């Protein structure tokens, strides 16, 4: 059955088109775009006048790995949710398990640098599970530098994952901040040879830790220049904090000199990870000018009282998800820093979405609306709607065309070389994938808060994934699982 979207404001960031037109979809593809397309008996016609019609948002940084999490992202306008910063290993198992469970949105994974190192350096067998990955983050055994033999071994594992369809390499360098910089360089050389991007959570900045082996943001630009690898800097807002001016200037300098560095950001002043992460130690928090009360345990809502309690939970439950407040969104100065990361030229919007956890231990639900009591970071439900609210409606920094360029077009282009299937995404011209969001520009906004983080965004009127409706008339369709894998193709 064909679908005709009639009379909307159509935005195609690939061609720069922004005007009133109809969009005709068939067999998962856009087959016609233009004014006054003819009606026909064999097609469903939907009046979208007054709404914006654009390519669905592509999230390069989503850890949700669940139907529940993807449904929240669907209501935020996302049609493709990829875990590229951390990745999962074995990647074949990650793809197989997602396919078996069904997904509302397209999905994909990078090769996990952290899991490969943990297997070789600490004997920890990876199981393609986000909760296992969180529990490993705080273990010091895998965070050390590698011997030459160990380096060759885990590089070989990464290479095998790329051959198995991983979308590049996810590098949690900030979780092993004292590891030898030569290892990162070796990894980048491997990635360049495979024509696969890296997606890096950079190590500490020199302002935070003068003893760091390399400044996080300087390092990624230098390594990109030395190797020619395409290197993606994850969540520049959270790793830069109050030093974002200096970091963005360094990245721009590197890009101007030819480094292939792309940047992403999200519009929140708090991040989320495992409480055992290296940078949440009391010593590291002090280096950042933070104290333990900036840490909140996600599943219980407990705000850590003091250093003793932080040491206790890091020792007893290092994999427990938590929130770390690094900027105060109510402070005008801090809020300006957040806006700078989003406004940076070609900065991509990406969520760092986290799983939803319930106090009974579950992190999945097929119920909709989600059962009460679920805990996550509000960025899971509201990154894209909040970014557009802030940058388009309130600040006027982006046009709607620019918003779709940053949320749809640019993220797809990061993947073009490693995944040819991405080349028809992030655009809305003839031949494009029918991954489409129809949103109300007057009402599209986030509603999730840190204390009620699973409230869905509002204003998405329709969402199509491969031409199949996932949201219709603002309501999520609970029987829709059209998501397909986006896989890398080895060179």
Short mmCIF file of N, CA and C in Angstrom, two decimals, residues 57 76 237 264-268 329 338-339 341-343 347-351 378-379 381-400 402-404 406-407 444-447 457:
data_model
loop_
_atom_site.label_atom_id
_atom_site.label_comp_id
_atom_site.label_asym_id
_atom_site.label_seq_id
_atom_site.Cartn_x
_atom_site.Cartn_y
_atom_site.Cartn_z
N UNK A 57 14.95 11.46 12.44
CA UNK A 57 16.22 11.75 13.08
C UNK A 57 17.05 10.47 13.23
N UNK A 76 10.19 11.01 20.04
CA UNK A 76 11.12 12.14 19.93
C UNK A 76 11.55 12.38 18.49
N UNK A 237 29.74 18.27 24.83
CA UNK A 237 29.23 19.07 25.94
C UNK A 237 29.63 18.50 27.29
N UNK A 264 29.45 15.77 18.21
CA UNK A 264 28.04 15.66 18.61
C UNK A 264 27.84 16.30 19.98
N UNK A 265 26.58 16.65 20.29
CA UNK A 265 26.24 17.23 21.59
C UNK A 265 24.79 16.92 21.91
N UNK A 266 24.46 17.01 23.21
CA UNK A 266 23.06 16.92 23.63
C UNK A 266 22.76 18.07 24.58
N UNK A 267 21.48 18.44 24.75
CA UNK A 267 21.13 19.71 25.40
C UNK A 267 20.85 19.60 26.90
N UNK A 268 21.67 18.83 27.62
CA UNK A 268 21.45 18.65 29.06
C UNK A 268 22.73 18.94 29.82
N UNK A 329 21.81 23.89 34.47
CA UNK A 329 21.01 24.43 33.37
C UNK A 329 20.22 25.68 33.76
N UNK A 338 26.16 25.17 27.09
CA UNK A 338 25.40 24.10 26.43
C UNK A 338 25.00 24.52 25.02
N UNK A 339 24.53 25.75 24.89
CA UNK A 339 24.10 26.24 23.58
C UNK A 339 25.27 26.31 22.60
N UNK A 341 27.86 24.33 22.42
CA UNK A 341 28.16 23.00 21.89
C UNK A 341 27.19 22.62 20.79
N UNK A 342 25.92 22.99 20.93
CA UNK A 342 24.94 22.69 19.91
C UNK A 342 25.09 23.60 18.69
N UNK A 343 25.48 24.85 18.92
CA UNK A 343 25.58 25.83 17.82
C UNK A 343 26.86 25.68 17.02
N UNK A 347 27.83 20.69 14.27
CA UNK A 347 27.62 19.83 15.44
C UNK A 347 26.35 19.01 15.24
N UNK A 348 26.46 17.72 15.49
CA UNK A 348 25.36 16.77 15.30
C UNK A 348 24.63 16.57 16.63
N UNK A 349 23.32 16.47 16.58
CA UNK A 349 22.55 16.14 17.78
C UNK A 349 22.56 14.62 17.98
N UNK A 350 22.96 14.19 19.17
CA UNK A 350 22.95 12.77 19.52
C UNK A 350 22.63 12.64 21.00
N UNK A 351 21.89 11.61 21.38
CA UNK A 351 21.25 11.62 22.69
C UNK A 351 22.06 11.02 23.83
N UNK A 378 16.55 11.92 31.16
CA UNK A 378 15.53 12.52 30.28
C UNK A 378 15.97 12.64 28.83
N UNK A 379 17.27 12.55 28.56
CA UNK A 379 17.74 12.63 27.17
C UNK A 379 17.24 11.45 26.35
N UNK A 381 14.22 10.38 26.25
CA UNK A 381 12.90 10.73 25.72
C UNK A 381 12.85 12.09 25.04
N UNK A 382 13.84 12.96 25.29
CA UNK A 382 13.65 14.34 24.87
C UNK A 382 14.79 15.05 24.19
N UNK A 383 15.86 14.35 23.80
CA UNK A 383 17.03 15.06 23.25
C UNK A 383 16.69 15.88 22.01
N UNK A 384 16.00 15.27 21.05
CA UNK A 384 15.78 15.96 19.77
C UNK A 384 14.72 17.04 19.91
N UNK A 385 13.66 16.76 20.62
CA UNK A 385 12.62 17.78 20.81
C UNK A 385 13.15 18.95 21.63
N UNK A 386 13.98 18.68 22.62
CA UNK A 386 14.54 19.77 23.42
C UNK A 386 15.53 20.59 22.60
N UNK A 387 16.36 19.92 21.81
CA UNK A 387 17.32 20.64 20.97
C UNK A 387 16.61 21.58 20.01
N UNK A 388 15.54 21.09 19.38
CA UNK A 388 14.82 21.92 18.42
C UNK A 388 14.05 23.03 19.12
N UNK A 389 13.51 22.71 20.29
CA UNK A 389 12.83 23.77 21.06
C UNK A 389 13.82 24.90 21.39
N UNK A 390 14.99 24.52 21.90
CA UNK A 390 15.97 25.53 22.31
C UNK A 390 16.54 26.30 21.12
N UNK A 391 16.95 25.57 20.07
CA UNK A 391 17.76 26.17 19.02
C UNK A 391 16.94 26.77 17.88
N UNK A 392 15.73 26.26 17.67
CA UNK A 392 14.87 26.79 16.60
C UNK A 392 13.86 27.77 17.17
N UNK A 393 13.02 27.29 18.07
CA UNK A 393 11.90 28.11 18.52
C UNK A 393 12.33 29.21 19.48
N UNK A 394 13.21 28.88 20.44
CA UNK A 394 13.52 29.85 21.48
C UNK A 394 14.69 30.76 21.11
N UNK A 395 15.81 30.18 20.68
CA UNK A 395 16.99 31.00 20.39
C UNK A 395 17.03 31.49 18.95
N UNK A 396 16.34 30.80 18.04
CA UNK A 396 16.37 31.19 16.64
C UNK A 396 17.73 31.04 15.99
N UNK A 397 18.58 30.18 16.55
CA UNK A 397 19.93 29.98 16.02
C UNK A 397 19.89 29.09 14.77
N UNK A 398 18.99 28.11 14.78
CA UNK A 398 18.83 27.23 13.62
C UNK A 398 17.51 27.53 12.92
N UNK A 399 17.51 27.43 11.61
CA UNK A 399 16.26 27.31 10.86
C UNK A 399 15.79 25.87 10.99
N UNK A 400 14.58 25.60 10.56
CA UNK A 400 14.11 24.20 10.55
C UNK A 400 14.95 23.37 9.59
N UNK A 402 18.13 23.80 8.92
CA UNK A 402 19.39 23.51 9.60
C UNK A 402 19.20 22.45 10.69
N UNK A 403 18.05 22.49 11.36
CA UNK A 403 17.77 21.49 12.39
C UNK A 403 17.75 20.08 11.79
N UNK A 404 17.10 19.92 10.65
CA UNK A 404 17.07 18.60 10.02
C UNK A 404 18.44 18.21 9.47
N UNK A 406 21.25 18.81 10.98
CA UNK A 406 22.03 18.36 12.12
C UNK A 406 21.47 17.09 12.76
N UNK A 407 20.17 16.88 12.64
CA UNK A 407 19.54 15.72 13.30
C UNK A 407 19.37 14.53 12.36
N UNK A 444 5.99 20.81 19.11
CA UNK A 444 7.03 19.79 19.30
C UNK A 444 7.97 20.20 20.43
N UNK A 445 7.96 19.42 21.52
CA UNK A 445 8.78 19.76 22.67
C UNK A 445 8.98 18.55 23.56
N UNK A 446 9.97 18.65 24.43
CA UNK A 446 10.24 17.61 25.41
C UNK A 446 9.36 17.82 26.63
N UNK A 447 9.06 16.73 27.34
CA UNK A 447 8.33 16.81 28.60
C UNK A 447 9.04 16.07 29.72
N UNK A 457 8.06 12.83 24.53
CA UNK A 457 7.95 14.12 23.86
C UNK A 457 6.58 14.23 23.19
#
